[in-house]
Short mmCIF file of C-alpha atoms in Angstrom, two decimals:
data_model
loop_
_atom_site.label_atom_id
_atom_site.label_comp_id
_atom_site.label_asym_id
_atom_site.label_seq_id
_atom_site.Cartn_x
_atom_site.Cartn_y
_atom_site.Cartn_z
CA MET A 1 -9.43 38.89 -15.04
CA ARG A 2 -6.34 39.53 -13.03
CA PHE A 3 -6.99 40.56 -9.49
CA LEU A 4 -4.43 42.75 -7.28
CA PRO A 5 -2.56 41.28 -4.16
CA ARG A 6 -3.45 41.72 -0.64
CA ALA A 7 -0.88 43.88 -0.09
CA ARG A 8 -1.75 46.63 -2.72
CA ALA A 9 -5.54 46.31 -1.79
CA ILE A 10 -5.50 49.03 0.58
CA PRO A 11 -3.92 51.68 -1.22
CA VAL A 12 -6.00 51.49 -4.17
CA LEU A 13 -8.67 51.43 -1.98
CA ALA A 14 -7.32 55.09 -0.53
CA THR A 15 -7.39 56.03 -3.84
CA LEU A 16 -10.70 55.54 -4.69
CA VAL A 17 -12.00 57.35 -1.66
CA LEU A 18 -10.12 60.35 -2.58
CA VAL A 19 -11.02 60.39 -5.92
CA LEU A 20 -15.10 60.19 -5.02
CA ALA A 21 -14.48 62.67 -1.97
CA ALA A 22 -12.85 64.74 -4.57
CA GLY A 23 -15.92 64.21 -7.04
CA VAL A 24 -18.67 64.92 -4.62
CA VAL A 25 -17.45 67.57 -2.01
CA VAL A 26 -15.91 69.87 -4.17
CA PRO A 27 -19.42 70.33 -6.54
CA VAL A 28 -21.21 70.62 -3.85
CA LEU A 29 -19.60 72.95 -1.44
CA ALA A 30 -19.38 75.33 -5.25
CA GLN A 31 -22.88 74.58 -5.41
CA VAL A 32 -23.70 76.14 -2.30
CA GLY A 33 -21.35 79.56 -2.67
CA LEU A 34 -18.61 78.30 0.34
CA LEU A 35 -16.05 77.85 -3.06
CA PRO A 36 -16.04 81.67 -4.74
CA GLY A 37 -13.50 80.96 -7.05
CA LEU A 38 -16.25 78.40 -8.65
CA ARG A 39 -19.60 79.49 -9.46
CA ALA A 40 -22.73 77.29 -10.00
CA GLY A 41 -22.72 78.28 -13.51
CA ARG A 42 -19.31 77.06 -14.68
CA ILE A 43 -19.85 73.49 -12.91
CA PRO A 44 -20.61 71.17 -16.08
CA PRO A 45 -23.00 68.58 -15.32
CA ILE A 46 -20.46 65.69 -15.73
CA ALA A 47 -19.89 66.93 -12.81
CA TYR A 48 -23.22 65.42 -11.20
CA VAL A 49 -23.19 62.54 -12.64
CA ALA A 50 -19.42 61.36 -11.73
CA PRO A 51 -19.92 61.08 -7.98
CA GLY A 52 -22.66 57.69 -8.90
CA ILE A 53 -19.90 56.55 -11.13
CA LEU A 54 -17.24 56.74 -8.76
CA VAL A 55 -19.35 55.59 -5.89
CA ALA A 56 -20.44 52.34 -8.01
CA ALA A 57 -16.59 51.76 -9.06
CA GLY A 58 -15.36 51.67 -5.59
CA LEU A 59 -18.11 50.05 -4.22
CA ALA A 60 -16.94 47.22 -7.04
CA ALA A 61 -13.32 47.54 -6.59
CA THR A 62 -13.82 46.99 -2.99
CA LEU A 63 -15.91 43.70 -3.37
CA LEU A 64 -14.03 42.19 -5.87
CA VAL A 65 -10.87 42.87 -3.99
CA ARG A 66 -12.41 41.03 -0.37
CA GLY A 67 -14.01 38.42 -2.81
CA ARG A 68 -10.39 37.59 -3.96
CA ILE A 69 -8.94 37.46 -0.25
CA GLY A 70 -11.77 35.35 0.70
CA VAL A 71 -11.46 32.76 -1.95
CA GLY A 72 -7.17 32.95 -1.10
CA ARG A 73 -7.99 32.49 2.48
CA ARG A 74 -10.18 29.07 1.82
CA ALA A 75 -7.36 27.94 -0.66
CA GLU A 76 -4.90 28.50 1.78
CA GLY A 77 -6.65 25.55 3.86
CA ALA A 78 -7.90 23.48 1.41
CA GLY A 79 -5.33 23.53 -1.37
CA PRO A 80 -5.59 22.89 -5.07
CA GLU A 81 -7.25 19.73 -6.25
CA PRO A 82 -5.43 18.05 -8.48
CA ALA A 83 -5.99 18.38 -12.07
CA PRO A 84 -6.76 14.94 -13.88
CA ASP A 85 -4.59 15.53 -16.98
CA SER A 86 -1.73 15.71 -13.95
CA VAL A 87 -2.73 12.80 -12.40
CA ALA A 88 -2.59 10.63 -15.62
CA ALA A 89 0.61 12.26 -16.45
CA ALA A 90 2.14 10.81 -13.42
CA ALA A 91 0.04 7.21 -14.26
CA ALA A 92 1.60 6.86 -17.74
CA ARG A 93 5.20 7.69 -16.05
CA GLN A 94 4.41 5.15 -13.07
CA ALA A 95 3.44 1.94 -15.49
CA ARG A 96 6.54 2.66 -17.49
CA ARG A 97 8.40 2.64 -14.42
CA ALA A 98 6.48 -0.76 -13.28
CA GLY A 99 7.48 -2.13 -16.63
CA GLU A 100 10.80 -1.88 -15.77
CA PHE A 101 10.34 -3.79 -12.77
CA VAL A 102 8.58 -6.30 -14.55
CA GLU A 103 11.17 -7.02 -16.78
CA ARG A 104 13.49 -8.02 -14.44
CA VAL A 105 11.54 -10.72 -12.67
CA ARG A 106 12.99 -13.76 -13.81
CA ASP A 107 10.49 -16.62 -13.16
CA PRO A 108 8.43 -16.85 -16.70
CA ALA A 109 4.85 -17.37 -14.74
CA ARG A 110 5.17 -15.09 -12.00
CA ARG A 111 6.52 -12.72 -15.02
CA GLU A 112 3.58 -13.24 -17.11
CA GLU A 113 1.21 -12.89 -14.71
CA LEU A 114 2.57 -9.38 -13.83
CA GLY A 115 2.83 -8.78 -17.77
CA LYS A 116 -1.26 -8.70 -17.91
CA GLU A 117 -1.78 -6.66 -15.25
CA LEU A 118 0.34 -4.15 -16.80
CA GLN A 119 -1.22 -3.90 -19.90
CA ARG A 120 -4.83 -4.23 -18.27
CA ILE A 121 -3.15 -0.73 -16.78
CA GLU A 122 -2.46 0.49 -20.47
CA SER A 123 -5.19 -0.60 -22.15
CA ALA A 124 -7.46 1.21 -19.20
CA ARG A 125 -4.94 4.54 -19.57
CA GLU A 126 -6.03 4.45 -23.63
CA ASP A 127 -9.54 4.45 -23.22
CA GLU A 128 -9.44 6.94 -20.43
CA VAL A 129 -12.74 6.69 -18.84
CA SER A 130 -14.58 4.92 -20.53
CA THR A 131 -15.15 2.66 -17.68
CA LEU A 132 -15.55 3.02 -14.27
CA ASP A 133 -15.01 0.41 -11.63
CA VAL A 134 -17.39 0.53 -8.54
CA VAL A 135 -16.05 -2.28 -6.02
CA ILE A 136 -18.15 -3.48 -2.73
CA PHE A 137 -16.10 -4.36 -0.14
CA GLY A 138 -16.01 -5.12 3.75
CA THR A 139 -17.27 -7.84 6.63
CA VAL A 140 -18.70 -10.55 5.76
CA SER A 141 -22.49 -10.75 6.13
CA ALA A 142 -22.89 -6.64 6.44
CA GLY A 143 -24.86 -6.86 3.53
CA LYS A 144 -22.49 -6.56 0.16
CA THR A 145 -24.26 -8.52 -1.64
CA SER A 146 -28.29 -7.66 -0.77
CA LEU A 147 -26.99 -4.11 -1.53
CA ILE A 148 -25.39 -4.56 -5.42
CA ASN A 149 -29.25 -6.13 -5.47
CA ALA A 150 -30.64 -2.96 -4.57
CA LEU A 151 -28.27 -1.23 -6.94
CA MET A 152 -29.41 -3.37 -9.56
CA GLY A 153 -32.59 -3.36 -8.96
CA ARG A 154 -32.63 -7.43 -9.01
CA LYS A 155 -31.33 -10.18 -7.84
CA VAL A 156 -27.89 -11.28 -8.99
CA GLY A 157 -26.45 -12.53 -6.59
CA ALA A 158 -27.33 -15.33 -3.72
CA THR A 159 -27.60 -13.73 0.36
CA GLU A 160 -27.20 -16.18 2.30
CA ALA A 161 -26.99 -15.76 6.60
CA VAL A 162 -23.51 -17.92 5.83
CA MET A 163 -20.19 -16.84 5.47
CA GLY A 164 -18.19 -16.91 2.30
CA THR A 165 -21.20 -16.61 -0.04
CA THR A 166 -19.48 -14.61 -2.27
CA ARG A 167 -16.45 -16.70 -3.91
CA ALA A 168 -15.19 -14.54 -6.06
CA GLY A 169 -15.52 -11.26 -8.28
CA GLU A 170 -18.64 -10.90 -9.51
CA THR A 171 -19.57 -7.86 -11.97
CA GLN A 172 -22.81 -6.12 -12.72
CA THR A 173 -23.17 -3.25 -15.45
CA TYR A 174 -24.79 0.02 -13.12
CA GLU A 175 -26.49 2.20 -15.27
CA LEU A 176 -26.02 5.74 -14.70
CA LYS A 177 -27.56 8.22 -16.90
CA SER A 178 -25.82 11.18 -15.37
CA VAL A 179 -22.50 9.79 -15.66
CA GLU A 180 -20.86 9.26 -19.68
CA ALA A 181 -19.05 6.01 -18.50
CA VAL A 182 -19.94 2.24 -17.94
CA VAL A 183 -20.04 1.47 -14.45
CA ARG A 184 -19.23 -1.56 -13.35
CA LEU A 185 -20.11 -2.56 -9.92
CA THR A 186 -17.56 -5.60 -8.28
CA ASP A 187 -19.06 -7.92 -5.47
CA THR A 188 -16.28 -8.91 -3.44
CA PRO A 189 -15.72 -11.94 -0.59
CA GLY A 190 -16.13 -10.73 2.69
CA MET A 191 -13.05 -9.53 5.32
CA SER A 192 -12.91 -11.79 8.19
CA GLU A 193 -13.71 -15.37 7.73
CA ALA A 194 -11.78 -17.56 9.80
CA GLY A 195 -9.40 -20.21 8.37
CA GLU A 196 -6.91 -20.43 5.21
CA GLU A 197 -9.33 -20.38 2.74
CA GLY A 198 -10.89 -17.45 4.37
CA MET A 199 -7.96 -15.57 4.35
CA GLY A 200 -7.41 -16.56 0.73
CA ARG A 201 -10.73 -15.31 -0.08
CA GLU A 202 -9.95 -11.71 1.84
CA ALA A 203 -6.70 -11.59 0.12
CA LEU A 204 -8.92 -12.02 -3.49
CA ALA A 205 -10.94 -8.75 -2.35
CA ARG A 206 -8.44 -6.66 -1.18
CA GLY A 207 -6.78 -7.09 -4.38
CA LEU A 208 -9.97 -6.06 -6.34
CA ALA A 209 -10.28 -3.13 -4.01
CA VAL A 210 -6.98 -1.96 -5.51
CA ARG A 211 -8.21 -1.91 -8.48
CA ALA A 212 -11.15 0.16 -8.04
CA ASP A 213 -12.19 3.61 -9.44
CA LEU A 214 -14.57 4.31 -6.57
CA LEU A 215 -15.14 2.03 -3.21
CA LEU A 216 -18.05 1.15 -1.62
CA PHE A 217 -17.31 -0.25 2.11
CA VAL A 218 -19.86 -1.57 3.74
CA VAL A 219 -20.64 -2.13 7.42
CA ASP A 220 -23.47 -2.78 9.63
CA HIS A 221 -22.34 -0.96 12.94
CA ASP A 222 -19.65 1.27 14.17
CA LEU A 223 -16.16 -0.15 12.68
CA VAL A 224 -14.28 -2.25 14.03
CA ARG A 225 -10.01 -3.16 14.35
CA SER A 226 -10.78 -5.21 11.24
CA GLU A 227 -12.59 -2.94 8.98
CA TYR A 228 -10.83 0.25 10.02
CA ALA A 229 -7.59 -1.00 9.59
CA PRO A 230 -8.06 -1.68 5.88
CA LEU A 231 -10.39 1.09 5.06
CA ILE A 232 -7.42 3.14 6.19
CA GLU A 233 -4.55 1.45 4.74
CA LEU A 234 -6.84 2.01 0.67
CA ALA A 235 -7.54 5.61 1.65
CA ARG A 236 -3.32 5.79 2.51
CA LEU A 237 -2.74 4.32 -1.61
CA GLY A 238 -5.12 6.87 -2.72
CA LYS A 239 -9.13 4.77 -3.06
CA ARG A 240 -11.95 7.29 -2.64
CA SER A 241 -14.33 5.25 -0.47
CA ILE A 242 -18.00 5.93 0.26
CA VAL A 243 -18.89 4.14 3.62
CA VAL A 244 -22.14 2.55 3.57
CA LEU A 245 -24.09 1.66 6.78
CA ASN A 246 -25.81 -1.04 5.86
CA LYS A 247 -29.15 -2.27 7.65
CA LYS A 248 -30.05 1.36 9.35
CA ASP A 249 -33.65 0.12 9.44
CA ARG A 250 -32.48 -1.95 12.51
CA PHE A 251 -31.56 0.90 14.67
CA PRO A 252 -33.73 3.49 16.44
CA ASP A 253 -33.24 7.33 15.07
CA GLU A 254 -30.93 7.94 18.03
CA ASP A 255 -28.95 5.02 17.84
CA LEU A 256 -28.32 5.44 14.45
CA ALA A 257 -27.93 9.16 14.24
CA ALA A 258 -25.34 8.31 17.13
CA ILE A 259 -23.17 5.59 15.04
CA ARG A 260 -23.38 8.52 12.20
CA GLU A 261 -21.77 10.68 14.39
CA ARG A 262 -18.52 8.21 15.78
CA LEU A 263 -18.09 7.34 11.90
CA ARG A 264 -17.50 11.05 11.03
CA GLN A 265 -15.63 11.51 14.08
CA ARG A 266 -13.43 8.05 13.86
CA LEU A 267 -13.09 9.19 10.09
CA ALA A 268 -12.33 13.02 9.97
CA GLY A 269 -9.84 14.14 7.35
CA VAL A 270 -9.90 10.71 5.72
CA ILE A 271 -13.59 10.25 4.33
CA GLU A 272 -15.64 13.10 3.58
CA PRO A 273 -18.85 13.02 5.82
CA ALA A 274 -21.21 13.06 3.08
CA ASP A 275 -19.47 9.65 1.77
CA ILE A 276 -20.81 8.54 5.17
CA VAL A 277 -24.55 6.69 3.85
CA ALA A 278 -26.88 4.85 6.08
CA VAL A 279 -29.24 2.80 3.60
CA ALA A 280 -30.85 -0.28 3.92
CA ALA A 281 -30.62 -2.67 1.29
CA ASP A 282 -32.45 -5.63 2.59
CA PRO A 283 -35.02 -4.34 5.24
CA ARG A 284 -36.54 -6.63 7.22
CA PRO A 285 -40.73 -7.32 7.03
CA ILE A 286 -43.15 -5.04 8.74
CA PRO A 287 -45.49 -7.70 10.06
CA VAL A 288 -49.22 -6.24 9.33
CA ARG A 289 -52.21 -7.10 10.56
CA VAL A 290 -54.67 -8.82 7.69
CA GLN A 291 -58.41 -9.40 8.46
CA ARG A 292 -59.62 -12.91 7.46
CA PRO A 293 -63.61 -13.36 5.25
CA ASP A 294 -64.61 -14.62 8.64
CA GLY A 295 -64.11 -11.66 10.72
CA GLY A 296 -60.46 -12.46 12.25
CA PHE A 297 -57.30 -11.30 11.66
CA ASP A 298 -53.56 -13.20 10.93
CA THR A 299 -50.30 -11.36 11.14
CA VAL A 300 -48.48 -11.57 8.14
CA LEU A 301 -44.91 -10.04 6.90
CA GLU A 302 -45.17 -7.65 4.67
CA PRO A 303 -41.84 -7.19 2.38
CA GLU A 304 -40.45 -3.28 2.47
CA SER A 305 -38.71 -1.53 -0.67
CA PRO A 306 -34.35 -1.42 -0.14
CA ASP A 307 -34.01 2.40 0.86
CA ILE A 308 -30.92 3.11 -0.85
CA GLU A 309 -31.69 6.25 -2.54
CA PRO A 310 -29.16 8.42 -0.72
CA LEU A 311 -26.54 6.24 -1.81
CA ARG A 312 -27.84 6.20 -5.97
CA ARG A 313 -27.21 9.96 -5.38
CA ARG A 314 -23.78 10.22 -3.91
CA ILE A 315 -22.20 7.25 -6.07
CA ALA A 316 -23.87 9.71 -9.07
CA GLU A 317 -22.43 12.51 -8.38
CA VAL A 318 -19.17 11.58 -7.36
CA LEU A 319 -18.76 9.70 -10.49
CA ARG A 320 -20.06 12.40 -12.51
CA ARG A 321 -17.96 15.52 -10.40
CA ASP A 322 -14.55 13.11 -10.14
CA GLY A 323 -14.87 10.10 -12.25
CA ARG A 324 -11.90 11.57 -14.63
CA LEU A 325 -10.05 12.05 -11.52
CA LEU A 326 -10.43 9.37 -9.91
CA HIS A 327 -10.31 7.05 -12.67
CA ALA A 328 -6.86 8.50 -12.88
CA THR A 329 -5.62 8.22 -9.73
CA ASN A 330 -6.47 4.52 -9.84
CA LEU A 331 -4.20 3.80 -12.51
CA LEU A 332 -1.54 5.35 -11.06
CA VAL A 333 -2.33 3.27 -7.99
CA ARG A 334 -2.41 0.10 -9.56
CA GLY A 335 0.90 1.04 -11.00
CA LYS A 336 2.18 1.54 -7.90
CA VAL A 337 0.89 -2.09 -6.70
CA LEU A 338 2.11 -3.55 -9.30
CA GLU A 339 5.77 -1.74 -9.28
CA GLN A 340 5.67 -3.40 -5.41
CA GLU A 341 4.11 -6.54 -6.48
CA ALA A 342 7.54 -7.04 -8.77
CA GLN A 343 9.72 -5.43 -6.67
CA GLU A 344 8.90 -8.57 -3.97
CA GLN A 345 9.18 -11.19 -6.49
CA ILE A 346 12.99 -9.97 -7.58
CA ASP A 347 13.54 -9.86 -3.98
CA ARG A 348 12.63 -13.20 -3.46
CA GLU A 349 14.65 -15.28 -6.66
CA ARG A 350 17.50 -12.44 -5.21
CA GLU A 351 16.95 -14.71 -1.77
CA ARG A 352 16.73 -17.92 -3.49
CA GLN A 353 19.78 -16.77 -5.38
CA ALA A 354 22.08 -15.41 -2.68
CA GLU A 355 21.52 -18.55 -0.31
CA ALA A 356 22.14 -20.98 -3.12
CA VAL A 357 25.46 -18.78 -3.64
CA ILE A 358 26.47 -18.90 0.44
CA GLU A 359 25.92 -22.83 0.50
CA ARG A 360 27.64 -23.54 -2.57
CA TYR A 361 31.21 -21.39 -0.88
CA GLN A 362 30.12 -23.10 2.78
CA TRP A 363 30.80 -26.21 1.08
CA ILE A 364 33.54 -25.65 -0.90
CA THR A 365 35.29 -23.65 2.56
CA ALA A 366 34.66 -26.87 4.11
CA GLY A 367 36.19 -29.02 1.86
CA THR A 368 39.23 -26.78 1.28
CA VAL A 369 40.07 -26.57 4.82
CA PHE A 370 39.84 -29.62 6.15
CA ALA A 371 42.00 -30.96 2.90
CA ASN A 372 44.53 -28.34 3.85
CA PRO A 373 43.94 -26.63 6.88
CA VAL A 374 45.26 -23.08 7.04
CA PRO A 375 45.04 -20.23 9.82
CA ALA A 376 41.28 -19.12 9.83
CA LEU A 377 41.55 -15.44 9.46
CA ASP A 378 43.31 -16.54 6.18
CA VAL A 379 40.51 -17.59 5.00
CA LEU A 380 37.66 -15.38 6.20
CA ALA A 381 39.87 -12.54 5.31
CA GLY A 382 41.38 -13.25 1.87
CA SER A 383 41.00 -16.41 0.54
CA ALA A 384 39.98 -17.16 -3.34
CA VAL A 385 36.53 -18.92 -2.30
CA GLN A 386 35.73 -15.53 -0.42
CA LEU A 387 36.45 -13.25 -3.00
CA ASP A 388 34.56 -15.50 -5.37
CA MET A 389 31.58 -15.31 -2.97
CA ILE A 390 31.67 -12.02 -2.18
CA ALA A 391 31.55 -10.88 -6.49
CA ASP A 392 29.08 -13.67 -7.12
CA LEU A 393 26.75 -12.07 -4.24
CA GLY A 394 27.49 -8.66 -5.70
CA ARG A 395 26.58 -9.78 -9.33
CA VAL A 396 23.02 -11.27 -7.49
CA TYR A 397 21.95 -7.54 -6.95
CA GLY A 398 23.42 -6.41 -10.34
CA MET A 399 26.37 -4.98 -8.97
CA GLU A 400 29.67 -5.88 -10.39
CA LEU A 401 32.94 -4.84 -7.96
CA SER A 402 36.07 -4.01 -8.90
CA MET A 403 39.08 -6.43 -6.54
CA PRO A 404 39.96 -3.76 -4.50
CA GLN A 405 36.82 -3.53 -3.41
CA ILE A 406 36.21 -7.25 -2.87
CA ARG A 407 39.61 -7.25 -0.68
CA ASN A 408 38.12 -4.33 1.08
CA LEU A 409 34.89 -5.84 2.62
CA ALA A 410 36.99 -9.55 2.70
CA GLY A 411 38.97 -7.61 5.41
CA GLN A 412 36.04 -5.97 7.20
CA MET A 413 34.49 -9.60 7.91
CA GLY A 414 37.52 -11.52 9.01
CA GLN A 415 38.99 -8.07 10.84
CA GLU A 416 35.23 -7.72 12.84
CA ILE A 417 34.66 -11.90 13.48
CA LEU A 418 38.01 -11.99 15.08
CA ARG A 419 37.69 -8.72 17.23
CA LEU A 420 33.96 -10.22 18.20
CA GLY A 421 35.67 -13.64 19.40
CA LEU A 422 32.78 -15.48 16.93
CA ILE A 423 36.22 -17.92 16.16
CA GLU A 424 36.20 -19.32 19.23
CA THR A 425 32.66 -19.39 20.05
CA ALA A 426 32.17 -21.18 16.75
CA THR A 427 34.60 -23.56 17.13
CA SER A 428 33.43 -24.74 20.65
CA LEU A 429 29.51 -24.63 19.08
CA ILE A 430 30.67 -27.03 16.61
CA ALA A 431 32.85 -29.37 18.74
CA GLY A 432 30.17 -29.61 21.27
CA VAL A 433 27.85 -30.72 18.21
CA PHE A 434 30.66 -33.49 17.16
CA LYS A 435 31.28 -34.74 20.58
CA ARG A 436 27.40 -35.86 21.32
CA SER A 437 26.56 -36.80 17.53
CA PHE A 438 29.86 -37.69 14.91
CA VAL A 439 32.26 -38.92 17.64
CA GLY A 440 33.80 -40.69 14.72
CA PHE A 441 34.11 -37.13 12.54
CA ALA A 442 35.73 -34.87 16.25
CA ALA A 443 39.18 -35.05 14.99
CA GLY A 444 40.50 -31.39 15.19
CA GLY A 445 40.70 -31.16 10.88
CA ALA A 446 36.75 -32.25 10.76
CA VAL A 447 35.43 -29.59 13.50
CA GLN A 448 37.81 -26.56 11.71
CA ALA A 449 36.42 -27.61 8.66
CA ALA A 450 32.75 -27.27 10.12
CA THR A 451 33.27 -24.25 12.00
CA MET A 452 35.26 -22.17 9.00
CA GLY A 453 31.92 -23.57 6.81
CA TYR A 454 29.92 -22.47 9.63
CA LEU A 455 31.45 -18.58 9.50
CA THR A 456 31.31 -19.04 5.92
CA ARG A 457 27.73 -18.94 5.89
CA VAL A 458 27.36 -16.50 8.85
CA ALA A 459 29.59 -14.22 6.54
CA GLY A 460 27.88 -14.81 3.55
CA ARG A 461 24.35 -14.12 4.87
CA ALA A 462 26.16 -10.23 6.50
CA PHE A 463 27.09 -9.55 2.72
CA HIS A 464 23.62 -10.37 1.37
CA ASP A 465 22.38 -8.33 3.90
CA TYR A 466 24.93 -5.53 2.34
CA PHE A 467 23.99 -5.69 -0.98
CA ARG A 468 20.41 -6.34 -0.49
CA ARG A 469 20.45 -2.70 1.17
CA GLY A 470 22.47 -1.11 -1.88
CA ARG A 471 25.75 -1.35 -0.34
CA ALA A 472 25.39 -0.46 2.68
CA TRP A 473 25.67 -1.55 6.30
CA GLY A 474 22.89 -0.03 7.42
CA PRO A 475 22.03 1.75 11.31
CA GLU A 476 23.74 -1.64 12.87
CA GLY A 477 27.05 -1.34 10.99
CA VAL A 478 29.09 -4.72 10.04
CA LYS A 479 29.24 -5.56 13.67
CA GLY A 480 25.68 -5.22 14.85
CA VAL A 481 25.01 -7.19 11.21
CA VAL A 482 27.80 -10.08 11.65
CA LEU A 483 26.27 -10.36 15.32
CA ARG A 484 22.81 -10.64 14.10
CA GLN A 485 23.26 -13.09 11.29
CA PHE A 486 25.61 -15.32 14.50
CA GLN A 487 22.67 -15.19 16.80
CA GLN A 488 20.48 -16.48 14.11
CA THR A 489 22.36 -19.10 13.23
CA SER A 490 23.82 -20.62 16.25
CA ARG A 491 20.73 -22.43 17.67
CA ALA A 492 21.31 -25.92 19.18
CA GLU A 493 19.14 -27.77 15.66
CA PHE A 494 20.51 -25.21 13.19
CA LEU A 495 24.09 -26.14 14.59
CA GLN A 496 22.75 -30.00 14.35
CA ASP A 497 21.74 -30.02 11.03
CA PHE A 498 24.18 -28.00 9.78
CA ALA A 499 27.19 -30.45 11.18
CA SER A 500 24.83 -33.38 9.91
CA GLN A 501 25.19 -31.76 6.32
CA VAL A 502 28.95 -31.21 6.70
CA VAL A 503 29.55 -35.50 7.57
CA HIS A 504 27.13 -36.22 4.35
CA ARG A 505 28.54 -33.43 2.02
CA VAL A 506 32.52 -33.10 2.70
CA LEU A 507 33.94 -35.47 5.62
CA GLN A 508 32.39 -38.67 4.55
CA LYS A 509 33.40 -38.08 0.50
CA LEU A 510 36.82 -36.62 1.37
CA LEU A 511 38.00 -39.32 4.14
CA PRO A 512 35.15 -42.31 4.35
CA ILE A 513 34.84 -43.30 8.20
CA PRO A 514 32.31 -45.94 9.33
CA ILE A 515 29.63 -44.21 11.15
CA PRO A 516 28.45 -46.11 13.97
CA GLY A 517 24.75 -47.04 13.69
CA SER A 518 22.52 -46.17 11.07
CA ASN A 519 22.32 -42.75 9.04
CA THR A 520 19.12 -41.81 10.82
CA ALA A 521 20.60 -42.40 14.18
CA VAL A 522 23.46 -40.18 13.21
CA THR A 523 21.53 -37.45 11.35
CA GLY A 524 19.01 -37.36 14.15
CA GLY A 525 16.18 -38.72 11.83
CA LYS A 526 16.37 -36.32 9.50
CA GLU A 527 17.83 -36.99 5.69
CA PRO A 528 20.35 -34.46 4.39
CA ARG A 529 19.51 -31.32 2.55
#
């Protein structure tokens, strides 16, 4: 059934009122003789039934229109719920896109690892909603394993009062008769553990959380920053979470109500109020007085049953109602995360490739200048070495440049270095290092060679930024990028190490000169890289 738009609802109602008036008023007036043109005997019987029909029709139309307007207003505020099929289609497109990035990864081991995750996504997409993954996530000692034990109705994990009890994701099959899918519960290592090992377990927990269709985020108090940040991060990824306030038996009723209210306020717009559930997964035993045979009394601790029924109902309701949507959303999120991981791996590989290119050409430049000194601007703005370096850096990022484009970039760089006065500044810095540590090589040719090699490195790092940004200098412009790279490489420790490498990689090979003292005395105890 289609309803009239609001703009047309008022004219329709007005017409109904006029028809109703004509159907009721005219027969009545005729009956009492106020309309002499119509005699009572001439009024057909249908005239007395028509008013009732019109009244009913008018009321029905009014109610339908008003109901439609009310629904429209509610819809305007809430927005449409995405359809599972449309999200599943988006997940399929995202998986294909992620696969394209995975294929571009060069490292065989890493490409295989990412490829396995892609296969898992594809397999889960083909199986649709045969399995739903519910992941228990939270800080150490919040009671995650106790919660799984309570949900399963038996002990399936250790619950010691020691941080790091849960070492890896432990999965259990959870039976929910009202959900037409296999539900798997996965425990995770706790967050906020100290040390490198703790950080590794937290990374594992976050990785498991990303693969969840539904998260149970377990806390035992109001949220602290270390809990709030990952919860918000996972929500932004599109993860549905039920916040489980555990250990409710340890709080007086007023305090428990206050904590729940604070959670609702802090998580407004992120977590539905109905998705904040208080439980007692492993209640404290209650002291009970027991009479002995001799008439005396002993106090014993009587164990209490877990109080988790509200959580059971909420999990079942969410999975039954939104299971398909949650599963499709999870696959979409996993595809996005896989693409990001593949892109990060590609960036690391390109960084290593670019660094190797820059190092190769900085030593070639130093050797060339030492063997055949030429003006600095000629080296930076148009030498074959500089042009080759730009072309090779472009290829690292899959970009083929024409020779006019390469010459234009080299010219920009040379002019910018000249305007900033970096040739004089770099020469002064390098000369100072040679005079302090490499007196035997402090001749002008050696200093110029080292300076040109150093400025080639600065230019190379700047070009690397340019290509990494998709052939754009960004908001800094070429001047800002060059200055930043110069500042990052002009520290005394870096210059000392760079000059040492120039000596050992270039100068000693081209012009062997005895170095006073041992190698360690020359290099400051550092072996050349």
